[in-house]
C-alpha angles and dihedrals in degrees: 000000000000119000119260112243118251117260136202137195115251135190121260093238095050127116088240091063091047088054091047092054091056088067126082119271098235094197097050116130085226087070093049097259116160144178111259100185143337142192096230142345101174098147103025135006123260090226088073087074090072100050115125093215121084114259116267133203123219105188098195100043118103135167130206087271097050139269115008108240126188098225141043113304127173129198122272132263100036109176092204121017141281127244143178130195120222125198111213117232089234129005112263150156117256128232098177151321142245112204104190123197096175113165093005101114111150093013107047124129104264096204132022136184131179131212129192137207137180104215146104126284089246091058090052094049093046093049093244096114115114109224123191127194111256100164113037119215110301130183119248127212124211117269097355144120114244114200123195124183129194122224087228133006116276125239118272119292133184100186137031131199114209113203120203115197113236102332142297138099141320119182103200141355121210118188109190116201151109125284112236107199118223091193133002118259104234124193125226092264091057095252125124127224093233093193098047114123090229088061092049099265120145145163112260104174141007141174095234141354101178097147105022142357126267088223085081090068094078099043123117121267128008098290132241106255140012086260094072096064130068117276130171130201121269113274124222098182120100115249092013122163136181124210144183129200117215121197108216117234088230128009113257150150114267117235104168139349140210124212111190120197095179111166092001099114110144095022108044118128111260095210133022141176135195126211133178136208141177117236138155090209125093088234115025117245121259090254095052114139110241120199121205112247100165119022124216105312127174123240129202135204125291098350144119109241121199125197133177117230105229099175138069098009089159096058119093100210121204095193139023129203119211115197129193123202111240103340142290141117139299130183106209141001121202119192105192117191151114120293114242093256089065102022 
């Protein structure tokens, strides 16, 4: 068994947290994550931990069991400890955590630890899964975000067990990491969405993310609200453009693309381009050579747009750069193509 990397607590306004948030949240419901089992959820359901939205507080709302809390809250006076097991949407290595106790003041979990396992759901449910501690017991403060960063990414895990000592509430859990595909997700036409998070794709750089993160661009589905796409601030500078660089999960030749502006009606980009490059770096160097894959094409409101890539079919790109003129928002980007082994 390999050693778990060391971790440290970091401040919410640090550059380390900003880097963490550029990773995928491996326990997001948008990735298909779910609660497998739990010891108790008397006051509030464990599934709230996985919500993408920030926790809210409704001071005057009560249920038959007490105050309605937007998080996971267990009953009082536990003589041991409470726990819940989360199945990641996709297996992945972990770079860090945010354990969030927002709005839990006199009822937060005072101490938390986290364990990880790489196993099947059946092994978890049968009790055969082998969990190892990956975040030793750490103290929690009331109504606060607690960020922990590893010195190196962990090995790949499929399930996490969150331990709550001895009881209480946690609003949200964010597990920032990198999806490590076990098998490529292939569409019915035999092509692969090279940028899809389930295939290991991710956003590695962008010009601006004032309203929402570019990591949303490669998520499954078409999203629920305008907030789970990528949207930049309004520009006031002539000839402005905003851009995002996506690292493909596997290098490949681009055949066709989809640009989805669902729910972006008064703020979609009027013109966009797509370029590709080949780089061994996580983020291509400033002097990287970008080849045009899709020329300037117009987009419209709240629509899926499909374009054929007519250039550079012989190039197995590692990254693509999507540019909006001058700014705006887009929900999803699909880069459909042939992996390098068959390009």
